[in-house]
PDB file of C-alpha atoms in Angstrom:
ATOM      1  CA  UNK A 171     -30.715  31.543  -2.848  1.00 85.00           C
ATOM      2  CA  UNK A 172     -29.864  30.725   0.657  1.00 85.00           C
ATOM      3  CA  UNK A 173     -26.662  32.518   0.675  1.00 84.00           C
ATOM      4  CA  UNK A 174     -23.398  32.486   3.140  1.00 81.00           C
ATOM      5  CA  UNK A 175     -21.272  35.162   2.603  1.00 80.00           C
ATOM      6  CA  UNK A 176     -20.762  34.439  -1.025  1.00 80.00           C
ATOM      7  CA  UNK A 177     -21.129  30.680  -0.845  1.00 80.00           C
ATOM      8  CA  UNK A 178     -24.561  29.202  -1.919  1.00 84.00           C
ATOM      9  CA  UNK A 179     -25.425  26.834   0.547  1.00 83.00           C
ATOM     10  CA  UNK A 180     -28.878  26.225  -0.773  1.00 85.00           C
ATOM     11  CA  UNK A 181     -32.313  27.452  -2.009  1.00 86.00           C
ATOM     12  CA  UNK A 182     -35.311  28.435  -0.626  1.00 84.00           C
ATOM     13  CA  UNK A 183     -38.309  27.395  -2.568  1.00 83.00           C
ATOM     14  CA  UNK A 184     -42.115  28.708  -1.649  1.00 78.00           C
ATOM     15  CA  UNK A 185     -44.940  27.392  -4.137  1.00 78.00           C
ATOM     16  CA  UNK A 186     -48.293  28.174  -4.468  1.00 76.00           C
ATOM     17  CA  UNK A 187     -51.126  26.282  -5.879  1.00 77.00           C
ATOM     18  CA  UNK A 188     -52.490  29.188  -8.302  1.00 77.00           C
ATOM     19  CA  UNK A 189     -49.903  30.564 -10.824  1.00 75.00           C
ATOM     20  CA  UNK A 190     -49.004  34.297  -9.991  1.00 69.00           C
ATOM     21  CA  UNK A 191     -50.877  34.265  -6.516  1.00 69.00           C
ATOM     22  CA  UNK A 192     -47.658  35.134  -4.601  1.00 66.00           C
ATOM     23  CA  UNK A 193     -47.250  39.095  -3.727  1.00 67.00           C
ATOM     24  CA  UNK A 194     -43.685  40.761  -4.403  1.00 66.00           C
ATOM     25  CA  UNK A 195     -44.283  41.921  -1.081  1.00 69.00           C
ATOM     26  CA  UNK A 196     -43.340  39.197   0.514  1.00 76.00           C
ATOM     27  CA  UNK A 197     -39.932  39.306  -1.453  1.00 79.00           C
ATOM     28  CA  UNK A 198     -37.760  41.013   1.221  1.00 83.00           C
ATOM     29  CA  UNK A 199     -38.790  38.877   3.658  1.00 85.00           C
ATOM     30  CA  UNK A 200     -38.170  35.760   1.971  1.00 84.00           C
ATOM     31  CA  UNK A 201     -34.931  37.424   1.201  1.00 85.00           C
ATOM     32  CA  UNK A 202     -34.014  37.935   5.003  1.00 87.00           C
ATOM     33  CA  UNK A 203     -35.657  34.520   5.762  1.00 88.00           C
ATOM     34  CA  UNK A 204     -33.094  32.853   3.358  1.00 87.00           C
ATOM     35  CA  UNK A 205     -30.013  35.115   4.699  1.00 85.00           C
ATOM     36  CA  UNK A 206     -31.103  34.448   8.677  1.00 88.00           C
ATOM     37  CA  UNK A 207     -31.160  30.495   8.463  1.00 87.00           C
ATOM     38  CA  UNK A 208     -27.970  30.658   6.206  1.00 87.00           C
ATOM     39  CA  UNK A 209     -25.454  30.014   9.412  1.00 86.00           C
ATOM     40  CA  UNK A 210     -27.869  26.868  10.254  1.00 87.00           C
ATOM     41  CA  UNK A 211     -27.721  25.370   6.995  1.00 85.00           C
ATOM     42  CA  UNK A 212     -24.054  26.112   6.977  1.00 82.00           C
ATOM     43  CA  UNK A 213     -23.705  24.362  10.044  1.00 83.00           C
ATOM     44  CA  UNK A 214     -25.831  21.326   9.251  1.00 82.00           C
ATOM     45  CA  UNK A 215     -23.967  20.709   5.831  1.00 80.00           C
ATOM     46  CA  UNK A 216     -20.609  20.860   7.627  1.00 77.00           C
ATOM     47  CA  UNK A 217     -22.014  18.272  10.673  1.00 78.00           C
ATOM     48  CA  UNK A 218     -22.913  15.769   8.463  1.00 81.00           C
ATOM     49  CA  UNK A 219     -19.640  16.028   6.603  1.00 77.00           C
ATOM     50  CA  UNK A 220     -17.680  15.962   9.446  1.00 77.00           C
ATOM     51  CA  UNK A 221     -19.737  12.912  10.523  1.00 79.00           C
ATOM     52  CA  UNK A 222     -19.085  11.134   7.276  1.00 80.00           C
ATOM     53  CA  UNK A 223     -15.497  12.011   7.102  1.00 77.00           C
ATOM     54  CA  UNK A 224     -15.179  11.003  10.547  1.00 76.00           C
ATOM     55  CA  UNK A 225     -16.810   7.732  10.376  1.00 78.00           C
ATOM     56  CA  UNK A 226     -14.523   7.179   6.970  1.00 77.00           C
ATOM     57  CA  UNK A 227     -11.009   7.714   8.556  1.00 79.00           C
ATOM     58  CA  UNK A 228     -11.769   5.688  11.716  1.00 80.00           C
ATOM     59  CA  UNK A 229     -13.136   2.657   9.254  1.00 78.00           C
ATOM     60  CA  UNK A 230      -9.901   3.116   7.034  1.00 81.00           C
ATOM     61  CA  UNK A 231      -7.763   0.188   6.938  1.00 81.00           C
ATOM     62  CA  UNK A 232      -5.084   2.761   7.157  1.00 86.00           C
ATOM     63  CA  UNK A 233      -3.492   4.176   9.861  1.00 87.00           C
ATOM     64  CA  UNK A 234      -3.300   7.675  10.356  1.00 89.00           C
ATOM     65  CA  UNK A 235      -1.852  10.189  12.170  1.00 90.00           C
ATOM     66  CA  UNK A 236      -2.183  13.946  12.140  1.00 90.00           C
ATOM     67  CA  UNK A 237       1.227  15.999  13.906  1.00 90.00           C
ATOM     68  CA  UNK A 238       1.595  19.829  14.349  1.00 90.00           C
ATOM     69  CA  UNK A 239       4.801  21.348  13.126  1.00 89.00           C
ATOM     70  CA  UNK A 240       6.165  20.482  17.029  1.00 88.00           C
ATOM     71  CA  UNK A 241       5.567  16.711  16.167  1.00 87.00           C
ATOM     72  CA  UNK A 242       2.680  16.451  18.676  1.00 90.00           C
ATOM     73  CA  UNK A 243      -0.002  14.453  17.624  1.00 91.00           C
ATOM     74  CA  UNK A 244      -2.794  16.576  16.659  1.00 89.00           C
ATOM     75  CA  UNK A 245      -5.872  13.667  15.735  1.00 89.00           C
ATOM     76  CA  UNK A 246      -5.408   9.667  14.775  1.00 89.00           C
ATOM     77  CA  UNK A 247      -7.865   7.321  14.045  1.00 90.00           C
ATOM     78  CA  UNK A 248      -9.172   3.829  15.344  1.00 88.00           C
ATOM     79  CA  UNK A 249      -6.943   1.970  13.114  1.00 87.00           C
ATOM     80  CA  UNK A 250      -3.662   3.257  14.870  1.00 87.00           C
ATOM     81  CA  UNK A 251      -4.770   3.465  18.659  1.00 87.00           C
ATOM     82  CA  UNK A 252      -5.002  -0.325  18.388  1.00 86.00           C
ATOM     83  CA  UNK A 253      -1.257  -0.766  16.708  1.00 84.00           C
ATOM     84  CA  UNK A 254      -0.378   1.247  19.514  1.00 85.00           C
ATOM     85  CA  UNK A 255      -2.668  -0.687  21.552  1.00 86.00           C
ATOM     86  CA  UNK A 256      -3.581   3.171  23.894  1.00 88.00           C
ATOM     87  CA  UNK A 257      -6.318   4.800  24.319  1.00 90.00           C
ATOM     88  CA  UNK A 258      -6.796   8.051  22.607  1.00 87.00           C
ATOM     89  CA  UNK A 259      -5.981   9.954  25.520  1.00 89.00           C
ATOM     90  CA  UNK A 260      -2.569   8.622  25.713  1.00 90.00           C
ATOM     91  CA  UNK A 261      -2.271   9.634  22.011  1.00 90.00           C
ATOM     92  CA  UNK A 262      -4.024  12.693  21.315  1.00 90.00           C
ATOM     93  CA  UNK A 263      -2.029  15.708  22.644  1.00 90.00           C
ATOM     94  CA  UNK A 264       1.400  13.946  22.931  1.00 91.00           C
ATOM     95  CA  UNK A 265       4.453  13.830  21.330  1.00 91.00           C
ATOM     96  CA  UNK A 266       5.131  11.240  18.340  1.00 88.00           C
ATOM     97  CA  UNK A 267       8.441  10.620  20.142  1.00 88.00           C
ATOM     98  CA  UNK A 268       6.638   9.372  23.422  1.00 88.00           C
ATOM     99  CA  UNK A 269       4.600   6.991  21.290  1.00 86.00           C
ATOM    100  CA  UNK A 270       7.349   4.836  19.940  1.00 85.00           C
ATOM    101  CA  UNK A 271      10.699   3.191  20.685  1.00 84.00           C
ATOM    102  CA  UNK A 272      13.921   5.633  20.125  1.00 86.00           C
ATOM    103  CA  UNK A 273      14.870   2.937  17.178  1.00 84.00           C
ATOM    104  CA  UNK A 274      11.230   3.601  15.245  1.00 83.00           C
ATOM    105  CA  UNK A 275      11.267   7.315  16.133  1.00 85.00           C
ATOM    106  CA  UNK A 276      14.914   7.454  14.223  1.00 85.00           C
ATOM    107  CA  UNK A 277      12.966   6.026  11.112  1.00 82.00           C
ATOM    108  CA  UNK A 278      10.318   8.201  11.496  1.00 83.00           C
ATOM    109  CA  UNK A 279      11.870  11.161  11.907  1.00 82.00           C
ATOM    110  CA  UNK A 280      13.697  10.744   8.233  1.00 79.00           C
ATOM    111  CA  UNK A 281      10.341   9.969   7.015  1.00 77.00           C
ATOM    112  CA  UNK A 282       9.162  13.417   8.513  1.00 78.00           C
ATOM    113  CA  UNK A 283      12.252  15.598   7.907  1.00 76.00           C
ATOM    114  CA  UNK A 284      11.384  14.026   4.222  1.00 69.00           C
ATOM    115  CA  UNK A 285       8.300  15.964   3.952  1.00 59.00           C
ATOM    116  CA  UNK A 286       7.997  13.923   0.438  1.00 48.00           C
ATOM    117  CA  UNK A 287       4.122  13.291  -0.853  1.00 47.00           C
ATOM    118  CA  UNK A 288       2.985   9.243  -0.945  1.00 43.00           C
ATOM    119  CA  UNK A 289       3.782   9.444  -4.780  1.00 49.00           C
ATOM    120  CA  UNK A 290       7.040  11.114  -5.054  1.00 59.00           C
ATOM    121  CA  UNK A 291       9.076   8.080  -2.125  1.00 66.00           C
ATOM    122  CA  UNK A 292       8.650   5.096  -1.496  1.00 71.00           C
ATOM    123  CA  UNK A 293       7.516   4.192   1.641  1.00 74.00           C
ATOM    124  CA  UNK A 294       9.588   3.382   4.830  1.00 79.00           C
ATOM    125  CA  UNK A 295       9.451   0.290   6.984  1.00 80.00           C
ATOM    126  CA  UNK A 296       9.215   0.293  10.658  1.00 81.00           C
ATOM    127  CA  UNK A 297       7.540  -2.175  13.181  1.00 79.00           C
ATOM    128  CA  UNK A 298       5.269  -1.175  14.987  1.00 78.00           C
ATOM    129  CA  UNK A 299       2.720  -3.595  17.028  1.00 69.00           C
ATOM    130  CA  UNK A 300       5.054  -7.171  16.453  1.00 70.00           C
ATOM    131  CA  UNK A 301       4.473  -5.884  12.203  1.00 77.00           C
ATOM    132  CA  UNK A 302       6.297  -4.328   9.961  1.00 82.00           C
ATOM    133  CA  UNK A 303       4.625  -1.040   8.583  1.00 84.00           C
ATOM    134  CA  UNK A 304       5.144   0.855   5.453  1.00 86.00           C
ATOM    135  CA  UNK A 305       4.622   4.888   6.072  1.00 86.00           C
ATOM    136  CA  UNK A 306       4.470   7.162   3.656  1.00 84.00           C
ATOM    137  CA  UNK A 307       3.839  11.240   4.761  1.00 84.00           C
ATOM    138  CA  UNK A 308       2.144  14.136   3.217  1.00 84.00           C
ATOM    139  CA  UNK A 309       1.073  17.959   4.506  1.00 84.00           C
ATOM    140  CA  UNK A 310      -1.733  18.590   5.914  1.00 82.00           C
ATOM    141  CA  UNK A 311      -3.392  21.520   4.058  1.00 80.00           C
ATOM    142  CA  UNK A 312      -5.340  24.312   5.617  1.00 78.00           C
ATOM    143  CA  UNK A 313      -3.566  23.689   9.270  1.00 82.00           C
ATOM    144  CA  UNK A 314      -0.434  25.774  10.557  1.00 84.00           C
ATOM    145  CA  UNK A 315       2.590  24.910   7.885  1.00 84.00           C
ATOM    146  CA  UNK A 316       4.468  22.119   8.935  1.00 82.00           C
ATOM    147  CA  UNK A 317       1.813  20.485  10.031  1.00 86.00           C
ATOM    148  CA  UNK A 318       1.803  16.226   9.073  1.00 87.00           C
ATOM    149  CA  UNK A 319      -0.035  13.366   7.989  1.00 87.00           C
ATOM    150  CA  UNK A 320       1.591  10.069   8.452  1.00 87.00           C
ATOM    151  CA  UNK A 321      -0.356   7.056   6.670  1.00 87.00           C
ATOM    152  CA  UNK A 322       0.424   3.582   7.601  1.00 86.00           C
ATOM    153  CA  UNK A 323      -0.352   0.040   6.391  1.00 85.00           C
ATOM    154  CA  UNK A 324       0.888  -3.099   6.614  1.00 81.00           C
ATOM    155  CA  UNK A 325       3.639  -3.982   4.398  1.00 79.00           C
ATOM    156  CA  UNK A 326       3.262  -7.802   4.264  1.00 78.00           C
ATOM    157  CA  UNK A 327       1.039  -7.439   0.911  1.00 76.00           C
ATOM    158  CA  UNK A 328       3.331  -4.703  -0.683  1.00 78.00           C
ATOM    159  CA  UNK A 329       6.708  -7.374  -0.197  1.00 80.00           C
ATOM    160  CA  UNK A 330       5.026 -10.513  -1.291  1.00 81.00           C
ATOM    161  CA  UNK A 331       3.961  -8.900  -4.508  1.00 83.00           C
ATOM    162  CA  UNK A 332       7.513  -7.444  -4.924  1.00 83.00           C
ATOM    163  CA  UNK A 333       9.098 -11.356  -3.416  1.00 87.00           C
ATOM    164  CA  UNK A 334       6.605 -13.013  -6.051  1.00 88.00           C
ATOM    165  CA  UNK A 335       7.834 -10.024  -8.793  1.00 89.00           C
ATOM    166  CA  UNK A 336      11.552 -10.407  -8.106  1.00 88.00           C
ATOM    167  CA  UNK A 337      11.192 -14.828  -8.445  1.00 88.00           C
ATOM    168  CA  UNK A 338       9.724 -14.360 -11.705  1.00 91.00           C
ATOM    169  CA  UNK A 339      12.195 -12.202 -13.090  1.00 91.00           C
ATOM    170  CA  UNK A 340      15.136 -14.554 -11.906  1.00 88.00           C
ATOM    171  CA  UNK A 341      13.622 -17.700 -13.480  1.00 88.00           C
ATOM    172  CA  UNK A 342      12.590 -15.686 -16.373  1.00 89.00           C
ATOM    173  CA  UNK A 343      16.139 -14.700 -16.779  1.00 87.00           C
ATOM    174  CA  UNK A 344      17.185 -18.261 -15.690  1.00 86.00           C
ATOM    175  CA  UNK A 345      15.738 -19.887 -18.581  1.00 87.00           C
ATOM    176  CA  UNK A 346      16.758 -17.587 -20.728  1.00 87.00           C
ATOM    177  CA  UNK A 347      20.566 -18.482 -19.952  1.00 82.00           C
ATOM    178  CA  UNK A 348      19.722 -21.891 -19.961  1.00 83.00           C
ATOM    179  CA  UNK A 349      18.106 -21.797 -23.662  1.00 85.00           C
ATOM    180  CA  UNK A 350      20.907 -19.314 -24.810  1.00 82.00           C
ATOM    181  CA  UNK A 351      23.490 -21.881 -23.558  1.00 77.00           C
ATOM    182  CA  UNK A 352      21.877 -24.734 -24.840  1.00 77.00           C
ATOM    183  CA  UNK A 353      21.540 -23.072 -28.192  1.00 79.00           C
ATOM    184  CA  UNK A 354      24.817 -24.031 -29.676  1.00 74.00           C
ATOM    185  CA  UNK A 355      24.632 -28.049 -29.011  1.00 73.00           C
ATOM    186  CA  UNK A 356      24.029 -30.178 -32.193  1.00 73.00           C
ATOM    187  CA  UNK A 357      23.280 -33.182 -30.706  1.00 79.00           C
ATOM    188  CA  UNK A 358      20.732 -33.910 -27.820  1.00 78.00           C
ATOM    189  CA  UNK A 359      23.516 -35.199 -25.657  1.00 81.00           C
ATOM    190  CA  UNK A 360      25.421 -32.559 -25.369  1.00 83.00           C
ATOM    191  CA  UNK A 361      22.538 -30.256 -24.354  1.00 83.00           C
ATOM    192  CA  UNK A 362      21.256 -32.416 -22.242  1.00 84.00           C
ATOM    193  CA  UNK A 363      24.630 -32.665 -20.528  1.00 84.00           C
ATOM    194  CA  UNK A 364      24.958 -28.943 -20.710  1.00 84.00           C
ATOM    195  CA  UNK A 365      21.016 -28.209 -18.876  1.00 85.00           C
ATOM    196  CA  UNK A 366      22.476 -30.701 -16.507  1.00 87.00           C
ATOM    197  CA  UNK A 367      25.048 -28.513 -15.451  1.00 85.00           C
ATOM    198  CA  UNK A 368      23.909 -25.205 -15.246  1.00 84.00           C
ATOM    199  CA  UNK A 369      20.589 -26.959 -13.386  1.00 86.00           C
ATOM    200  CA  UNK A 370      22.514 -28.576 -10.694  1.00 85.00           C
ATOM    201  CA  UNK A 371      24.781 -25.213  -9.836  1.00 80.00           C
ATOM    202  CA  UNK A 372      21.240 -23.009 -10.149  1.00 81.00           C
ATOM    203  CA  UNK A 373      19.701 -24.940  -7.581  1.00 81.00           C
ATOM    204  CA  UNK A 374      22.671 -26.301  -5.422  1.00 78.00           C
ATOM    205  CA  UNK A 375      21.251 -29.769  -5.657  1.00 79.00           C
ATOM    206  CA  UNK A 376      23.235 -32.599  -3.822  1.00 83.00           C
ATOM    207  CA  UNK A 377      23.134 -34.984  -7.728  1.00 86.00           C
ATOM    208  CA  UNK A 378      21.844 -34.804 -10.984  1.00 87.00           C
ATOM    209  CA  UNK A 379      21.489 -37.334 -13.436  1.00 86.00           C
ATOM    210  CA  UNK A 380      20.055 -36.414 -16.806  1.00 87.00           C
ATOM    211  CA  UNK A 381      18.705 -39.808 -19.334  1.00 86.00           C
ATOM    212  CA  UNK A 382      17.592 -39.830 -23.113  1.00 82.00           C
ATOM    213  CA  UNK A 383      15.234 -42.206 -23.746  1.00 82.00           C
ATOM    214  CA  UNK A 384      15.894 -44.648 -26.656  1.00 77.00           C
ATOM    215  CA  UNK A 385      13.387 -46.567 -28.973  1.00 75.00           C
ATOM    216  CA  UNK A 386      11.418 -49.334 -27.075  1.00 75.00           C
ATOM    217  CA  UNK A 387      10.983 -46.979 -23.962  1.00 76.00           C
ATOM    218  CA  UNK A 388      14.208 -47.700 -22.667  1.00 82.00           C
ATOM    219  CA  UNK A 389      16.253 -44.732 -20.795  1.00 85.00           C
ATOM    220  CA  UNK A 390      19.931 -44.137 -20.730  1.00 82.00           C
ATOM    221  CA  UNK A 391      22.279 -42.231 -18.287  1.00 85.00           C
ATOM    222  CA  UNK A 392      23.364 -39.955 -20.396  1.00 86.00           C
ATOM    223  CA  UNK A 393      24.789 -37.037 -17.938  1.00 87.00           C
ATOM    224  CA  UNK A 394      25.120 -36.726 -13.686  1.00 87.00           C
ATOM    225  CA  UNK A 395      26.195 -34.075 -11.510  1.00 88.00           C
ATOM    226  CA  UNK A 396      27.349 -34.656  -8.295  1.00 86.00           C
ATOM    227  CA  UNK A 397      26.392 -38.326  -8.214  1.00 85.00           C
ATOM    228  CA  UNK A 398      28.652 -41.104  -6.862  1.00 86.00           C
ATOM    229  CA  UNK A 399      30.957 -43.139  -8.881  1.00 85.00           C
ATOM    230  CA  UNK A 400      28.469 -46.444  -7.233  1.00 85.00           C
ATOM    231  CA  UNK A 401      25.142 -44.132  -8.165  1.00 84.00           C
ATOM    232  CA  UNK A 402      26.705 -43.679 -11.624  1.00 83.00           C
ATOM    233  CA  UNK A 403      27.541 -46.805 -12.371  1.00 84.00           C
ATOM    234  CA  UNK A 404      23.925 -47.919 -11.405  1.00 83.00           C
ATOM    235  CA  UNK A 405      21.953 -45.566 -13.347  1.00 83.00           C
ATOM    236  CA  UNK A 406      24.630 -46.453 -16.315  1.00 80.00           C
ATOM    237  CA  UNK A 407      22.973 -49.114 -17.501  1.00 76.00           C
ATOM    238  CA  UNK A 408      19.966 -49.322 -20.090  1.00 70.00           C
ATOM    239  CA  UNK A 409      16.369 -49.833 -18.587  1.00 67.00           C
ATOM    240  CA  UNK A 410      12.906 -49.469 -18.888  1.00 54.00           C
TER     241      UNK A 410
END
């Protein structure tokens, strides 16, 4: 085993082509082979990861923004130097309050004196970049305490779901009312008179005229809200 302290970073494997053909001599050797490129494999493994984890933050959709426990900003990726349309120089290095207008930094720094995980709030809106921006924060582990992560993403999806969420619930409860107060009419008249009603002061309409239609496809007036006495009288008359 290719051994780092006591982490196994990998294995060192020698074969030969005739079973039993290797000495035991050469077993402390291998030994100190394994334990001398250790550091290198070490290093190697962590590269690449770095590399990766790199490449996947700066391709994240997400903005994101590492502070110290000063509030300077200690690393952010790709996605946020362009809503803050600066280079990273600008950004790296200085404080979150230099980054952002005094009325966003007042949001921000609830969000931060928070301290709350993603999943425990829910996210604040700012704008940022012409947009509004939800931001949620978390600690950064294994970094000096008080150390921050801000994530942010655009909020337009999040508030049309919750716009398209809160419609359906009010005309879900809408017809309900409607049915429940229609329930009690006998004849088809009187709830038609009654949907009428409700209808036109649900949806502010300037008139509306409700008609049964008799046998030989004729229609009658049967109810109006908000029409004219002249519109009234016009519809009030039996036609096909």
């Amino acid at each position: 085993p290719i051994l780092q302290g006591e982490q196994e970073v990998g294995w060192l494997v020698v074969a030969h082509r005739v079973p039993g053909a290797p000495s035991q001599k050469s077993m402390p050797l291998l030994v100190e082979l394994a334990r001398a490129i250790a550091p290198a494999v070490l290093r190697a493994r962590t590269a690449e990861r770095q590399r990766v984890m790199g490449a996947l933050i700066d391709g994240s959709p997400y903005g994101m923004i590492a502070l110290d426990p000063a509030g300077a900003v200690i690393e952010a990726n790709a996605r946020v130097l362009r809503l803050l349309a600066l280079p990273r120089q600008r950004v790296v290095g200085k404080p979150l309050r230099s980054l952002v207008d005094e009325a966003t930094f007042g949001k921000l720094l609830q969000v931060l004196l928070r301290r709350a995980s993603s999943s425990d709030q829910p996210p604040t809106e700012i704008e940022l970049a012409g947009g509004l921006v939800d931001v949620h924060v978390t600690r950064l582990w294994g970094l000096p305490e008080g150390s921050l992560l801000l994530n942010l993403c655009d909020s337009s999806a999040r508030k049309a779901a919750a716009e398209s969420a809160a419609r359906r619930i009010e005309h879900a409860a809408f017809l309900r009312a409607l049915s429940e107060a229609m329930a009690g009419a006998v004849r088809a008249d009187a709830a038609l008179t009654r949907a009428v009603d409700i209808c036109f002061v649900r949806f502010e309409l300037g008139a509306l005229c409700g008609f049964r239609a008799d046998d030989k496809d004729t229609l009658r007036l049967v109810a109006s809200h908000g029409a004219s006495a002249a519109l009234a009288a016009k519809l009030d008359s039996v036609t096909d």
